[in-house]
C-alpha cells in the first residue's frame, strides 16, 4: 500500500487528523475550496490531540494503515478494536499496543474511553456501523466508499449531524502533495 511521496500510514494519520479538523473548520475549508485554493495545511492536525479511537473491523486496511498510524501517533491513542472473532481481535489488539478487544461493535461504541470510531469493514456494513457509532456519540471516520446506496449514505451523514458528531470518509488523495 504505497502512496505518492509517503505511505499509507502517513495518509491515514492525515485523514484522521482531517476528520477532527473538520469538526470546527468546515466553513473555512469550504470557503478555501470555493476560492480554488485548498489550503490543506491549515486544516490538518487540529482537534486531534488527546483523542482516543476505536477501530471496527481489523482487516487489511486497519492492519496496514489505520492501526500502525494510531500506534505511532503522539496525538492519538488506539484504545479499542472490534472483530467478530474475539481471538483474532485480541491478537490484533496485542500487535498494536494492547487496546481492549471486542467481538461486538455495540460493546466498542459503549466504551466510554472511545471518542471516535474508524469503520474499516466491508462496504455493505458501513451504514450500520457508522450510524451505530454516531448514535452512541462517537465521531466516525468511514473507510471508502461511503456506501453503495445514496439514501443510506445520506442517512449516515444525517445521523452524525443529529448527534452533533463529525462524519468523514477516508479519502486520502487530498493529502498527497500532487493535489496541493
CSV table of C-alpha atoms in Angstrom, one decimal:
chain,number,residue,atom,x,y,z
A,1,UNK,CA,0.0,0.0,0.0
A,2,UNK,CA,2.2,2.8,-1.2
A,3,UNK,CA,1.1,6.3,-1.7
A,4,UNK,CA,3.0,9.0,-3.6
A,5,UNK,CA,5.5,10.9,-1.5
A,6,UNK,CA,4.8,8.8,1.6
A,7,UNK,CA,3.0,5.7,2.7
A,8,UNK,CA,-0.5,4.6,3.7
A,9,UNK,CA,0.3,5.2,7.4
A,10,UNK,CA,1.1,8.8,6.8
A,11,UNK,CA,-2.1,9.3,4.7
A,12,UNK,CA,-4.2,7.5,7.2
A,13,UNK,CA,-2.9,9.7,10.0
A,14,UNK,CA,-3.7,12.8,7.9
A,15,UNK,CA,-7.3,11.5,7.2
A,16,UNK,CA,-7.8,11.0,10.9
A,17,UNK,CA,-6.5,14.5,11.6
A,18,UNK,CA,-8.7,15.9,8.9
A,19,UNK,CA,-11.8,14.4,10.5
A,20,UNK,CA,-11.2,16.3,13.7
A,21,UNK,CA,-10.2,19.4,12.0
A,22,UNK,CA,-13.4,19.4,10.0
A,23,UNK,CA,-15.4,19.4,13.2
A,24,UNK,CA,-14.6,23.1,13.7
A,25,UNK,CA,-13.2,24.2,10.4
A,26,UNK,CA,-15.8,23.2,7.8
A,27,UNK,CA,-16.9,26.8,6.9
A,28,UNK,CA,-13.3,27.9,6.4
A,29,UNK,CA,-12.3,24.8,4.5
A,30,UNK,CA,-15.4,25.1,2.3
A,31,UNK,CA,-14.5,28.8,1.6
A,32,UNK,CA,-11.0,27.8,0.7
A,33,UNK,CA,-12.2,25.2,-1.7
A,34,UNK,CA,-14.6,27.5,-3.4
A,35,UNK,CA,-11.9,30.1,-3.8
A,36,UNK,CA,-9.9,27.5,-5.8
A,37,UNK,CA,-7.2,27.0,-3.2
A,38,UNK,CA,-7.5,24.0,-0.9
A,39,UNK,CA,-5.2,25.0,1.9
A,40,UNK,CA,-4.9,21.6,3.4
A,41,UNK,CA,-2.1,22.5,5.7
A,42,UNK,CA,-4.4,24.8,7.6
A,43,UNK,CA,-6.8,22.0,8.4
A,44,UNK,CA,-4.6,19.1,9.2
A,45,UNK,CA,-3.5,18.1,12.7
A,46,UNK,CA,-6.1,20.2,14.5
A,47,UNK,CA,-8.5,18.9,17.2
A,48,UNK,CA,-6.7,15.6,17.3
A,49,UNK,CA,-4.6,15.9,20.5
A,50,UNK,CA,-5.8,13.6,23.2
A,51,UNK,CA,-8.4,11.7,21.1
A,52,UNK,CA,-8.9,8.1,21.8
A,53,UNK,CA,-10.1,5.9,19.0
A,54,UNK,CA,-11.6,2.5,18.3
A,55,UNK,CA,-11.5,0.5,15.1
A,56,UNK,CA,-14.4,-1.6,14.0
A,57,UNK,CA,-13.0,-4.1,11.5
A,58,UNK,CA,-9.5,-5.5,11.9
A,59,UNK,CA,-8.8,-6.5,8.3
A,60,UNK,CA,-6.1,-5.4,5.8
A,61,UNK,CA,-6.8,-1.7,5.8
A,62,UNK,CA,-6.8,-1.5,9.6
A,63,UNK,CA,-3.8,-3.7,9.9
A,64,UNK,CA,-1.6,-1.9,7.4
A,65,UNK,CA,-2.8,1.7,7.6
A,66,UNK,CA,-5.0,2.9,10.5
A,67,UNK,CA,-3.7,0.9,13.4
A,68,UNK,CA,0.0,1.5,12.7
A,69,UNK,CA,-0.7,5.2,12.3
A,70,UNK,CA,-2.5,5.3,15.6
A,71,UNK,CA,0.1,3.3,17.3
A,72,UNK,CA,2.9,5.7,16.2
A,73,UNK,CA,1.0,8.9,16.7
A,74,UNK,CA,1.8,11.0,19.7
A,75,UNK,CA,-1.5,12.8,19.4
A,76,UNK,CA,-4.0,9.9,19.5
A,77,UNK,CA,-4.5,6.6,21.3
A,78,UNK,CA,-6.0,3.4,20.0
A,79,UNK,CA,-8.0,2.2,22.9
A,80,UNK,CA,-10.3,-0.5,21.5
A,81,UNK,CA,-10.7,-2.8,18.5
A,82,UNK,CA,-13.6,-4.9,17.3
A,83,UNK,CA,-13.7,-8.0,15.1
A,84,UNK,CA,-16.4,-10.7,15.1
A,85,UNK,CA,-13.8,-13.3,16.0
A,86,UNK,CA,-12.7,-12.3,19.6
A,87,UNK,CA,-9.4,-14.3,19.4
A,88,UNK,CA,-8.5,-12.5,16.2
A,89,UNK,CA,-9.5,-9.2,17.8
A,90,UNK,CA,-7.3,-9.9,20.8
A,91,UNK,CA,-4.3,-10.9,18.6
A,92,UNK,CA,-4.8,-7.6,16.6
A,93,UNK,CA,-5.0,-5.7,19.9
A,94,UNK,CA,-1.8,-7.2,21.1
A,95,UNK,CA,0.1,-6.3,17.9
A,96,UNK,CA,-1.0,-2.7,18.2
A,97,UNK,CA,-0.4,-1.8,21.9
A,98,UNK,CA,-2.9,-4.0,23.7
A,99,UNK,CA,-6.1,-1.9,23.4
A,100,UNK,CA,-9.3,-3.6,24.5
A,101,UNK,CA,-10.7,-6.1,22.1
A,102,UNK,CA,-14.4,-6.7,21.5
A,103,UNK,CA,-16.3,-9.1,19.3
A,104,UNK,CA,-19.4,-6.9,19.2
A,105,UNK,CA,-19.5,-3.4,17.7
A,106,UNK,CA,-22.1,-2.4,20.3
A,107,UNK,CA,-19.6,-3.1,23.1
A,108,UNK,CA,-17.0,-0.9,21.4
A,109,UNK,CA,-19.3,2.1,20.9
A,110,UNK,CA,-20.5,1.8,24.5
A,111,UNK,CA,-16.8,2.0,25.7
A,112,UNK,CA,-16.7,5.4,27.4
A,113,UNK,CA,-13.0,5.9,26.5
A,114,UNK,CA,-13.7,5.7,22.8
A,115,UNK,CA,-14.2,9.2,21.4
A,116,UNK,CA,-14.1,8.4,17.7
A,117,UNK,CA,-14.6,5.2,15.6
A,118,UNK,CA,-12.9,4.2,12.4
A,119,UNK,CA,-15.2,1.9,10.4
A,120,UNK,CA,-12.8,-0.3,8.4
A,121,UNK,CA,-15.3,-3.0,7.4
A,122,UNK,CA,-16.7,-4.3,4.1
A,123,UNK,CA,-18.8,-1.6,2.3
A,124,UNK,CA,-22.1,-3.4,2.9
A,125,UNK,CA,-21.7,-2.8,6.7
A,126,UNK,CA,-20.6,0.8,6.6
A,127,UNK,CA,-24.1,2.2,7.1
A,128,UNK,CA,-24.9,0.0,10.1
A,129,UNK,CA,-21.6,0.6,11.9
A,130,UNK,CA,-21.3,4.3,11.2
A,131,UNK,CA,-24.9,5.0,12.3
A,132,UNK,CA,-24.4,2.9,15.4
A,133,UNK,CA,-21.2,4.8,16.4
A,134,UNK,CA,-22.8,8.2,15.7
A,135,UNK,CA,-25.9,7.3,17.7
A,136,UNK,CA,-23.6,6.5,20.6
A,137,UNK,CA,-22.0,9.9,20.5
A,138,UNK,CA,-18.8,9.0,18.6
A,139,UNK,CA,-17.1,10.8,15.7
A,140,UNK,CA,-16.8,8.5,12.7
A,141,UNK,CA,-14.1,8.0,10.0
A,142,UNK,CA,-15.5,5.6,7.5
A,143,UNK,CA,-13.4,3.7,5.0
A,144,UNK,CA,-14.3,4.4,1.4
A,145,UNK,CA,-16.6,4.0,-0.4
A,146,UNK,CA,-19.1,5.5,2.0
A,147,UNK,CA,-22.0,3.2,0.8
A,148,UNK,CA,-23.4,1.8,-2.4
A,149,UNK,CA,-26.9,3.3,-1.8
A,150,UNK,CA,-27.3,7.1,-1.8
A,151,UNK,CA,-30.1,7.1,0.7
A,152,UNK,CA,-28.1,5.1,3.1
A,153,UNK,CA,-25.1,7.4,2.6
A,154,UNK,CA,-27.2,10.4,3.3
A,155,UNK,CA,-28.6,8.8,6.4
A,156,UNK,CA,-25.1,8.2,7.7
A,157,UNK,CA,-24.3,11.9,7.4
A,158,UNK,CA,-27.7,12.9,8.9
A,159,UNK,CA,-27.3,10.6,11.9
A,160,UNK,CA,-23.9,12.1,12.6
A,161,UNK,CA,-25.2,15.7,12.3
A,162,UNK,CA,-28.2,14.9,14.6
A,163,UNK,CA,-25.7,13.5,17.1
A,164,UNK,CA,-23.5,16.6,16.7
A,165,UNK,CA,-20.6,14.4,15.7
A,166,UNK,CA,-18.2,14.6,12.8
A,167,UNK,CA,-18.5,12.1,9.9
A,168,UNK,CA,-15.8,11.7,7.3
A,169,UNK,CA,-15.0,9.3,4.6
A,170,UNK,CA,-11.3,8.3,4.4
A,171,UNK,CA,-10.5,9.8,1.0
A,172,UNK,CA,-6.7,10.5,1.3
A,173,UNK,CA,-5.8,11.9,-2.1
A,174,UNK,CA,-6.3,15.5,-1.0
A,175,UNK,CA,-3.4,14.9,1.4
A,176,UNK,CA,-0.9,14.0,-1.4
A,177,UNK,CA,1.5,16.7,-2.5
A,178,UNK,CA,0.3,16.4,-6.1
A,179,UNK,CA,-3.1,17.8,-5.1
A,180,UNK,CA,-1.8,20.7,-3.2
